[in-house]
PDB file of C-alpha atoms and ligand atoms in Angstrom:
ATOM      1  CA  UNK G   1     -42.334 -24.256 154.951  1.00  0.00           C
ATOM      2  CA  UNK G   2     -44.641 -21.093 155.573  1.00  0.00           C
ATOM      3  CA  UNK G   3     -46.334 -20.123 152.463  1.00  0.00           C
ATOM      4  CA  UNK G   4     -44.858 -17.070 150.798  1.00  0.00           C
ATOM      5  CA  UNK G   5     -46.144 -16.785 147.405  1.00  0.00           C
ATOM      6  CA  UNK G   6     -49.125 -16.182 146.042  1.00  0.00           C
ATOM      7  CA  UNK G   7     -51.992 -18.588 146.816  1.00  0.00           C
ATOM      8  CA  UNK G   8     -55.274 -18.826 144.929  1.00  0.00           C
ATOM      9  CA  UNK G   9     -58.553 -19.098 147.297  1.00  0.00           C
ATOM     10  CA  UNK G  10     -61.114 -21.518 145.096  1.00  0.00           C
ATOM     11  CA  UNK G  11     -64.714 -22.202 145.292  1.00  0.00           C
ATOM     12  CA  UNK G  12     -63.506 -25.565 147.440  1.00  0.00           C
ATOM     13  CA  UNK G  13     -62.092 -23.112 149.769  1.00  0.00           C
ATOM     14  CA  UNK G  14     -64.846 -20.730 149.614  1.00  0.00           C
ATOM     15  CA  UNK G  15     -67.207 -23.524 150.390  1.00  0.00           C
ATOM     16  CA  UNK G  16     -64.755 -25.276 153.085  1.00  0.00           C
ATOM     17  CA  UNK G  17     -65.110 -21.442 154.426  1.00  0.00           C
ATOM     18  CA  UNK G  18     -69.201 -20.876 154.519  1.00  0.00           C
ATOM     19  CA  UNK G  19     -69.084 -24.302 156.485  1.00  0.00           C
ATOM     20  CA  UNK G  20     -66.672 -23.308 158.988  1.00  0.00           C
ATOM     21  CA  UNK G  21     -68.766 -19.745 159.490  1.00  0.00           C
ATOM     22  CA  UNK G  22     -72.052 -21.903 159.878  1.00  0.00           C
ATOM     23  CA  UNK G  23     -70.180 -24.285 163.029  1.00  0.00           C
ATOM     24  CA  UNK G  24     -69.118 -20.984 164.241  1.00  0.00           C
ATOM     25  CA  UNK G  25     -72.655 -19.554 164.494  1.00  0.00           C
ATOM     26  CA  UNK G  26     -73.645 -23.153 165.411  1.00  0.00           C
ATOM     27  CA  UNK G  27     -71.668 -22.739 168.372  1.00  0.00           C
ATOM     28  CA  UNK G  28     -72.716 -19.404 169.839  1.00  0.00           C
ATOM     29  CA  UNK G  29     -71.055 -17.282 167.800  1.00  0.00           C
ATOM     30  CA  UNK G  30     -73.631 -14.116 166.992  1.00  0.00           C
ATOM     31  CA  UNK G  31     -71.665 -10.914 165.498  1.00  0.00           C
ATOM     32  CA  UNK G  32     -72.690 -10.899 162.499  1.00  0.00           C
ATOM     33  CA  UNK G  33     -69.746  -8.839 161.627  1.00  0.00           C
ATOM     34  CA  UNK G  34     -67.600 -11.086 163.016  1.00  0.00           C
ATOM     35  CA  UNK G  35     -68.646 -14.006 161.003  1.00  0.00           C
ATOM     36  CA  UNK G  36     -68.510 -12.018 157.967  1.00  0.00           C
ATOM     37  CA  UNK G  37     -65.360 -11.411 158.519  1.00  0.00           C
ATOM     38  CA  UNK G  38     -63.993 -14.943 159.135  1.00  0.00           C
ATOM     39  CA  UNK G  39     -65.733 -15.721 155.785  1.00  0.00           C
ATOM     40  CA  UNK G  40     -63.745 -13.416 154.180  1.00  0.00           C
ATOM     41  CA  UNK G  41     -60.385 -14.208 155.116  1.00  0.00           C
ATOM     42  CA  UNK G  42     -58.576 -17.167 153.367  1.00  0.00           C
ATOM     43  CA  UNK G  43     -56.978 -18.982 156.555  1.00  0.00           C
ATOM     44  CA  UNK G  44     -55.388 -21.655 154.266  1.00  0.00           C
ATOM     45  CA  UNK G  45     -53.191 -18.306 153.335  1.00  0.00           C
ATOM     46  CA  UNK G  46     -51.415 -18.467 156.902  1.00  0.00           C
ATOM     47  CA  UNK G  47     -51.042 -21.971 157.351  1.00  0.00           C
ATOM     48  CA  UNK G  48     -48.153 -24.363 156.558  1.00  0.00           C
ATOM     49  CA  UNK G  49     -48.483 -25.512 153.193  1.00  0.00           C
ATOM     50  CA  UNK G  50     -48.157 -29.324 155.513  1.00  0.00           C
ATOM     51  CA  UNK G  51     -51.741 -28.157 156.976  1.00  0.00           C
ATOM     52  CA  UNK G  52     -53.422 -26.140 153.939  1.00  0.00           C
ATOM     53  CA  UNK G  53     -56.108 -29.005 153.070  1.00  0.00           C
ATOM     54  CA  UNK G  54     -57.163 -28.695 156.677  1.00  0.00           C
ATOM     55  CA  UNK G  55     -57.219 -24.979 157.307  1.00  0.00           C
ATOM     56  CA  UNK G  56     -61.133 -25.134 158.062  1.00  0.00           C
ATOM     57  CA  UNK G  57     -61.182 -27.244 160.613  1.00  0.00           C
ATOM     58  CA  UNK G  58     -62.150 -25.824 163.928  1.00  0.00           C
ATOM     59  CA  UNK G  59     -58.149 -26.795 165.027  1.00  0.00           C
ATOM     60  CA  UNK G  60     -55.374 -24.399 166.316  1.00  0.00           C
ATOM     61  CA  UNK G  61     -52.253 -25.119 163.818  1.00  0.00           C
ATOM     62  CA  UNK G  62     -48.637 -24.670 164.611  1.00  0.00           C
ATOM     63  CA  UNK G  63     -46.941 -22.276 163.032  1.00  0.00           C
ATOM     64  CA  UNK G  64     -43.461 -21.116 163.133  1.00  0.00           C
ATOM     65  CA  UNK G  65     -41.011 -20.334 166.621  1.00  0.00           C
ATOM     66  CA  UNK G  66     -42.661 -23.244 168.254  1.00  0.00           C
ATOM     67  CA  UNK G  67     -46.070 -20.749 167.689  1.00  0.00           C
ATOM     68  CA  UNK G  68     -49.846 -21.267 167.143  1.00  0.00           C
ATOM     69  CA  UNK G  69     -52.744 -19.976 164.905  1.00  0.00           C
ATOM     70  CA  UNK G  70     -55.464 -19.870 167.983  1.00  0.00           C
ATOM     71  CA  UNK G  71     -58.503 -22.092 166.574  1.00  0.00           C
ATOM     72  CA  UNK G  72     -61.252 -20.481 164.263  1.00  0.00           C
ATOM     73  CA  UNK G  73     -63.804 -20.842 167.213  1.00  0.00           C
ATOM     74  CA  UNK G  74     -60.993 -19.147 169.396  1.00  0.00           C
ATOM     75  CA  UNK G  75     -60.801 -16.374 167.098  1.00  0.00           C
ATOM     76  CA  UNK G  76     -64.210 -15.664 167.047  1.00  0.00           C
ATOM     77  CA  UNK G  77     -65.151 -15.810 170.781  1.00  0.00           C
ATOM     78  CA  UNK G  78     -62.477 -13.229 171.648  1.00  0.00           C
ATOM     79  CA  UNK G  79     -63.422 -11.043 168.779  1.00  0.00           C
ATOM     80  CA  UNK G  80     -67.128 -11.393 169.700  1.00  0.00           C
ATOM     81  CA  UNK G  81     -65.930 -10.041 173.161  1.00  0.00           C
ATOM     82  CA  UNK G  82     -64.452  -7.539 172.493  1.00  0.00           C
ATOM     83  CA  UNK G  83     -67.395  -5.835 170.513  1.00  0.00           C
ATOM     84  CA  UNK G  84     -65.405  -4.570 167.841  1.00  0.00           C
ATOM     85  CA  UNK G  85     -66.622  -1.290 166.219  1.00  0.00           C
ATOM     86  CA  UNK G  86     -64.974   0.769 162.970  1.00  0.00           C
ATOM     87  CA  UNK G  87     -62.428   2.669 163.571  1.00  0.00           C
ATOM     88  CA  UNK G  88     -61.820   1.122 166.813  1.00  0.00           C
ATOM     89  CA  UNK G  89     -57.790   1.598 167.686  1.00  0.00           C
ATOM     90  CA  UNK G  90     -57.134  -2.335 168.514  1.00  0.00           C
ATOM     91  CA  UNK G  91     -53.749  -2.972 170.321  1.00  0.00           C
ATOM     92  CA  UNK G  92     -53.410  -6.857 170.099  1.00  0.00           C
ATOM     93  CA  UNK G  93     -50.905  -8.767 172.205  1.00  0.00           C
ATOM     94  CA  UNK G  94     -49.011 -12.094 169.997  1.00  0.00           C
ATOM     95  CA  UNK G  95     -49.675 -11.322 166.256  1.00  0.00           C
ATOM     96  CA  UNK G  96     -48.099 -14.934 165.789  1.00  0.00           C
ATOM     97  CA  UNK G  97     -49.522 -15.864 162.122  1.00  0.00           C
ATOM     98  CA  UNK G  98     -51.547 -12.288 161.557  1.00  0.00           C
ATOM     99  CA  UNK G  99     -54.636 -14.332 160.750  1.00  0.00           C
ATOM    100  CA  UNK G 100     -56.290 -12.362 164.294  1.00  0.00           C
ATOM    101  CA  UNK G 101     -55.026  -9.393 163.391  1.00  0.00           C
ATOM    102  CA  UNK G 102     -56.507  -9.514 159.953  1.00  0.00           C
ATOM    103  CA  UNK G 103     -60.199 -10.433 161.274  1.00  0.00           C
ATOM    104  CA  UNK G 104     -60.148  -7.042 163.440  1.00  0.00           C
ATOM    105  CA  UNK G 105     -58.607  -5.095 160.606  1.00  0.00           C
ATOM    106  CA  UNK G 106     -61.602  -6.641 157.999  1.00  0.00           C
ATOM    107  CA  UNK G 107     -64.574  -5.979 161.074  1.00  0.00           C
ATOM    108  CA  UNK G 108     -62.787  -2.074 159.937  1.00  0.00           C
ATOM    109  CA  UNK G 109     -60.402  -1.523 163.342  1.00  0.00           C
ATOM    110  CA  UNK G 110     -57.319   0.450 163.091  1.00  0.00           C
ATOM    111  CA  UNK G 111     -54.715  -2.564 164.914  1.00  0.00           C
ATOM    112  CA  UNK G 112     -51.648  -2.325 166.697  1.00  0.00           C
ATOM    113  CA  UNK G 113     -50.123  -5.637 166.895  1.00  0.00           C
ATOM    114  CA  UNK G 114     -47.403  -6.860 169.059  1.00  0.00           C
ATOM    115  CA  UNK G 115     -44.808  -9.904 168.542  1.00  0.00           C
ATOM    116  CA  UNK G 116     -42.288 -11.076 170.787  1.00  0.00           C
ATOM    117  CA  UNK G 117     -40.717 -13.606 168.623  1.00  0.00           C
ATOM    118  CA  UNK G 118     -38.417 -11.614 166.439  1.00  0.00           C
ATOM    119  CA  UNK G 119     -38.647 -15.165 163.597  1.00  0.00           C
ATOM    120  CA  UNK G 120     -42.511 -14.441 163.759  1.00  0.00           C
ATOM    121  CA  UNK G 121     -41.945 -10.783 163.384  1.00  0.00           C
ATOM    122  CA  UNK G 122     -39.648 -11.095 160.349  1.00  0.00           C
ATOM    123  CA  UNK G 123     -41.687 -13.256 158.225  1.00  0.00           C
ATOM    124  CA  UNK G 124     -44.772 -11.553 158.362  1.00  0.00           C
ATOM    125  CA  UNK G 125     -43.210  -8.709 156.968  1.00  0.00           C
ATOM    126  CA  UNK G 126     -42.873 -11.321 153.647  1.00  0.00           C
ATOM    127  CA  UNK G 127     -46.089 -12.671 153.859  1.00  0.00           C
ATOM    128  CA  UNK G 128     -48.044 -10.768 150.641  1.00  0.00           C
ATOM    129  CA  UNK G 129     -51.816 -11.395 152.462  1.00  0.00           C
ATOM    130  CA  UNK G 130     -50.638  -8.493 154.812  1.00  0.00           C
ATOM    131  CA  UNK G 131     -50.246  -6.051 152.644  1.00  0.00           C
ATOM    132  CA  UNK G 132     -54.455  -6.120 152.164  1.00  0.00           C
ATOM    133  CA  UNK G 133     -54.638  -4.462 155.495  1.00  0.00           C
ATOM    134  CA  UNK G 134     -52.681  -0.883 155.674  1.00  0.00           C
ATOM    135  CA  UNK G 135     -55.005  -0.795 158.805  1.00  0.00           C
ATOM    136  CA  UNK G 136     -52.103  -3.109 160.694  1.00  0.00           C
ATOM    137  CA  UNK G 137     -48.721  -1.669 162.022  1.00  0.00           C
ATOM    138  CA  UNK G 138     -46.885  -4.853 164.005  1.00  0.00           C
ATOM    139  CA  UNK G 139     -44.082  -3.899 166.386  1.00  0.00           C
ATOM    140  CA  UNK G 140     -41.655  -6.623 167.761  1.00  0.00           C
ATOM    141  CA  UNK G 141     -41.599  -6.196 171.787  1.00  0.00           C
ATOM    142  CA  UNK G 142     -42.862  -7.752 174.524  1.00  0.00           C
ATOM    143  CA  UNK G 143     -46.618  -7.222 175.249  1.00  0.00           C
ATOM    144  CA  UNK G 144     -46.216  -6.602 178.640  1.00  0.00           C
ATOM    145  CA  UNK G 145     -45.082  -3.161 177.975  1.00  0.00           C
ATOM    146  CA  UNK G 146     -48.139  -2.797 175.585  1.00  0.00           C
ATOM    147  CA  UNK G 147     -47.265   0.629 173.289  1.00  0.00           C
ATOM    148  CA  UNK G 148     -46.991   3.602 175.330  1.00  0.00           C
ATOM    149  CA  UNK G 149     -46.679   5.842 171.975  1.00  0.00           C
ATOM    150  CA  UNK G 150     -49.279   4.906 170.703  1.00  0.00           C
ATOM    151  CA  UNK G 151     -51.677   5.005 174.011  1.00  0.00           C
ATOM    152  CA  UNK G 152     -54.556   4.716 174.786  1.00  0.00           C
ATOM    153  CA  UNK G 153     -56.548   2.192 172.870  1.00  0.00           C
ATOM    154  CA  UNK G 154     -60.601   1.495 172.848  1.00  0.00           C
ATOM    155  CA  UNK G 155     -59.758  -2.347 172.563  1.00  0.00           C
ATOM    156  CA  UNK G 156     -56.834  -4.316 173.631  1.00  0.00           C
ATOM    157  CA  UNK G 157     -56.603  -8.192 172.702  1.00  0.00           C
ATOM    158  CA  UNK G 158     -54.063 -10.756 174.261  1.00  0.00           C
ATOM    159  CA  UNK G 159     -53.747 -13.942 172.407  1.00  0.00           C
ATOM    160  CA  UNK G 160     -51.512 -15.444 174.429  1.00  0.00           C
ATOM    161  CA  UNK G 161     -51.968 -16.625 178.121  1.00  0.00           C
ATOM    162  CA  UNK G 162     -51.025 -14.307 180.305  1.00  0.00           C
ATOM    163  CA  UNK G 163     -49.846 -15.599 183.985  1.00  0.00           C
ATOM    164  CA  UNK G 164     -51.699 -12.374 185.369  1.00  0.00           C
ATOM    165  CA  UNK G 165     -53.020  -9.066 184.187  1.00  0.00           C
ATOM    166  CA  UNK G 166     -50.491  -6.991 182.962  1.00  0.00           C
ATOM    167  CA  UNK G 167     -50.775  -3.333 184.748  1.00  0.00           C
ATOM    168  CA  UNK G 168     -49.494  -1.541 181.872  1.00  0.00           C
ATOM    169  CA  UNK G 169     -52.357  -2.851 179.672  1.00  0.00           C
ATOM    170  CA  UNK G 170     -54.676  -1.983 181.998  1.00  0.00           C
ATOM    171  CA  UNK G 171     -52.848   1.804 182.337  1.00  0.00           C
ATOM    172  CA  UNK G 172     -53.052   1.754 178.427  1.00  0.00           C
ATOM    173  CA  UNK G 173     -56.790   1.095 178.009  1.00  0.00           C
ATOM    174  CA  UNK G 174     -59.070   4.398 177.219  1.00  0.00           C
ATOM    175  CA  UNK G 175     -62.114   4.891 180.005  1.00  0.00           C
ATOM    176  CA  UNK G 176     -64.930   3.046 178.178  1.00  0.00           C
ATOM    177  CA  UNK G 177     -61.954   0.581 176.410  1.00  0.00           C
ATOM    178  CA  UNK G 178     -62.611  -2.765 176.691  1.00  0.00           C
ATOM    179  CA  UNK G 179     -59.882  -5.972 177.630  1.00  0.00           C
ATOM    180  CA  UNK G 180     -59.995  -9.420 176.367  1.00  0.00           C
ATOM    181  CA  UNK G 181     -57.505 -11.638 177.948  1.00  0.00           C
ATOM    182  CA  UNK G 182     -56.723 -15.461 178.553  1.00  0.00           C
ATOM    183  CA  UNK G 183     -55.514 -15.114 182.249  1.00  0.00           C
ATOM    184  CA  UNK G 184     -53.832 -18.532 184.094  1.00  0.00           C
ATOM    185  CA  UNK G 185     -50.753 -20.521 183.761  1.00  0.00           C
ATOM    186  CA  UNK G 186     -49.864 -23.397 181.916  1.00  0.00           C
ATOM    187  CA  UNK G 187     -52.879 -25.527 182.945  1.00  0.00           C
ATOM    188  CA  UNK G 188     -55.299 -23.621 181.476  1.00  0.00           C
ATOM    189  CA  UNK G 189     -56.416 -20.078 181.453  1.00  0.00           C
ATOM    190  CA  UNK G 190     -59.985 -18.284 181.966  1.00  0.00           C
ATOM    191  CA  UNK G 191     -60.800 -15.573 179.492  1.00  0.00           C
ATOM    192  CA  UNK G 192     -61.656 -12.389 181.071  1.00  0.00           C
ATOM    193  CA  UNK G 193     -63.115  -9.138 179.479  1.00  0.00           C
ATOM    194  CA  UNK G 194     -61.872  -6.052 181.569  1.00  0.00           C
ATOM    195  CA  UNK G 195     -63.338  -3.112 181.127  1.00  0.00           C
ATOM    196  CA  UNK G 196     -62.085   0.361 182.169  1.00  0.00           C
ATOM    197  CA  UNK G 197     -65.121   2.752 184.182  1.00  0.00           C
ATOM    198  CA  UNK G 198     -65.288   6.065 182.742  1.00  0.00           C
ATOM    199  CA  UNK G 199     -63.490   6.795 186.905  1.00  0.00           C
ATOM    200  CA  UNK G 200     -60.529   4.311 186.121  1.00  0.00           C
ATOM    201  CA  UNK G 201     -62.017   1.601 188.122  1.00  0.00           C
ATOM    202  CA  UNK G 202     -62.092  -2.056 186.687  1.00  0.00           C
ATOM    203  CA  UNK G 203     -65.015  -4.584 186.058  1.00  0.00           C
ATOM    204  CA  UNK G 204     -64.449  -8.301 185.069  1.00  0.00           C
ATOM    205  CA  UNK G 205     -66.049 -11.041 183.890  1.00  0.00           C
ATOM    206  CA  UNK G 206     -65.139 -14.231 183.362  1.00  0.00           C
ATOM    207  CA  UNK G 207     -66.149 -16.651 179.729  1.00  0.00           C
ATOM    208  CA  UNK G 208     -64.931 -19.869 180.273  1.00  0.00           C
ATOM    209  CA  UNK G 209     -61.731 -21.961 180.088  1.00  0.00           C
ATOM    210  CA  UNK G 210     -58.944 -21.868 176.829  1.00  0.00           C
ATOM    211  CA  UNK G 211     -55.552 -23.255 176.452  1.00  0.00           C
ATOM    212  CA  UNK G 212     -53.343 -20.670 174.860  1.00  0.00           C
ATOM    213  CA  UNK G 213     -49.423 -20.929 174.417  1.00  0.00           C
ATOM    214  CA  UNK G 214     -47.813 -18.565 176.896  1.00  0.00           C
ATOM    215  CA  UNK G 215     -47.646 -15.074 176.912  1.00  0.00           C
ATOM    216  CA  UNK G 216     -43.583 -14.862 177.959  1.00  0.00           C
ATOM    217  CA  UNK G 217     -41.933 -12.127 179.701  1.00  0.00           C
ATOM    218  CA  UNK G 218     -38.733 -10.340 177.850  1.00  0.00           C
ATOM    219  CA  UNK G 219     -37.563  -9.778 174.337  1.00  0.00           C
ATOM    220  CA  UNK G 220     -36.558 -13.439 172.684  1.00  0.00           C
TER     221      UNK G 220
HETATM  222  N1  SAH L   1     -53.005 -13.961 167.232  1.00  0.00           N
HETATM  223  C1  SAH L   1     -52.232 -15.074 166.732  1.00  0.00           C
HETATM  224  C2  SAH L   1     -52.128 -16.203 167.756  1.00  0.00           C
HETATM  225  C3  SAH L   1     -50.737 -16.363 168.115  1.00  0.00           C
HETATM  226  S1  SAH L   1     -50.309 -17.468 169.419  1.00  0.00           S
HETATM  227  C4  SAH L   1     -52.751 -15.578 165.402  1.00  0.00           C
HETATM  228  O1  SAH L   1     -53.811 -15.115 164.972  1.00  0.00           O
HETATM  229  O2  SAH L   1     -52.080 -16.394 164.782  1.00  0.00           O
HETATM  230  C5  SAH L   1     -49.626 -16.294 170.575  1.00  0.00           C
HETATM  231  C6  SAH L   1     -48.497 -15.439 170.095  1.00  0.00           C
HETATM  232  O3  SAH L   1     -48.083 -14.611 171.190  1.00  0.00           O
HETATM  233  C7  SAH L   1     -47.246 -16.183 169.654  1.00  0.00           C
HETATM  234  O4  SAH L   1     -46.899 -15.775 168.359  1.00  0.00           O
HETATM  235  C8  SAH L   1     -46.181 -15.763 170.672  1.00  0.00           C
HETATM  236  O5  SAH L   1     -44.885 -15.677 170.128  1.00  0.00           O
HETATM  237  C9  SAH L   1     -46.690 -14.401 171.101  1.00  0.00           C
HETATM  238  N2  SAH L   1     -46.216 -13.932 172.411  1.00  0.00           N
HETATM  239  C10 SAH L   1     -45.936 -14.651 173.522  1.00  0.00           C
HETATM  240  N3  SAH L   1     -45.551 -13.833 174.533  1.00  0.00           N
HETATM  241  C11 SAH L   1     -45.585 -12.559 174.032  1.00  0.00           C
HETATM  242  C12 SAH L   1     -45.273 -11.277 174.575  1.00  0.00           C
HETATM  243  N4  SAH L   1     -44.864 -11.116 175.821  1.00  0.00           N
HETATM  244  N5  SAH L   1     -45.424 -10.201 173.770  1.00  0.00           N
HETATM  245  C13 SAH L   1     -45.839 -10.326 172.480  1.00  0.00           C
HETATM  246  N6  SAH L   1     -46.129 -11.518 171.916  1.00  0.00           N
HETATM  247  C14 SAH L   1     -46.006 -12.620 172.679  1.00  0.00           C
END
């Protein structure tokens, strides 16, 4: 059972909290905004009540749809990339749990979140953490068409792995805008930050390997 009413967030959980932001830092992580923000948010909120006594471990959870929450240090490292500022218009591939979209709306961005799995979709729309953040509008879609209505965006974040780069993100990224994407099949994907020349020419660079679940072509 996802959690739907409303949870209390403790000293224990406080405390569990600080420790997870210090193995964060401990491990590289160095936006400071960033780490404030993963302090802030209660992740116990978007776990299954099964998992809530572990929801600051460094450990990806499942969630509902067969889904993932990506793992704290996961979180972080893509966030880091991206080099969120305020007021930053964040178009985020997989809003799965929310608990991503959340950290970017916290660091102050203005996020666009996409779901493909219309389960997923649905009970965020019940979840009563959400409502904090009038800074998130989900859609259910399919990523790969990204949100033409709402183009361009300064940052665009795929939390699912993606089999290659999807052209229409790349077409929906502002000059400047920056790309963070887990790119490779189910073995594994490398995370690559794209981003856009102020002539519409690309730049990459690659961070290292992640396992994410896959980013799937089609409404389900
Ligand atoms: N950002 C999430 C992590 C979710 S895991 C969090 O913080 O919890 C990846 C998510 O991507 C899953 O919810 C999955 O359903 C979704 N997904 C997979 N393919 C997709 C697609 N083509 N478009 C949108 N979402 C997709």
């Amino acid at each position: 059972m996802l959690q739907s009413v409303l949870q209390e967030d403790n000293y224990k959980h406080k405390g569990l909290r600080e420790k997870l932001v210090d193995l964060l830092a401990e491990k590289g992580i160095k936006d400071k905004k960033v780490l404030e923000a993963i302090g802030k948010i209660p992740r116990h909120f978007f776990l299954d009540t099964a998992f809530e006594h572990r929801a600051y471990e460094n450990t990806a959870f499942p969630i509902a749809a067969g889904q993932t929450i990506s793992q704290p240090y996961t979180v972080a490292f893509q966030t880091e990339l991206l080099q969120v500022k305020k007021f930053d218009k964040v178009l985020e591939i997989g809003t799965g749990s929310a608990y991503q979209s959340c950290v970017l709306a916290e660091m102050g961005a203005s996020v666009f979140s996409i779901e493909l799995q219309r389960p997923l979709y649905d009970y965020i729309n019940t979840f009563f953490f959400i409502k904090k953040y009038p800074s998130i509008r989900r859609f259910w879609g399919d990523g790969y068409q990204g949100l033409p209505t709402y183009a361009p965006f300064d940052k665009i974040l795929v939390t699912a792995g993606a089999p290659y780069l999807p052209p229409k993100l790349v077409e929906q990224l502002k000059p400047g805008g920056i790309a963070v994407i887990p790119v490779g099949g189910g073995e594994g994907q490398k995370m690559l930050r794209i981003r856009k020349n102020e002539d519409g020419s690309i730049t990459e660079e690659t961070f290292g390997d992640f396992m994410f679940v896959p980013m799937l072509e089609g409404k389900r």
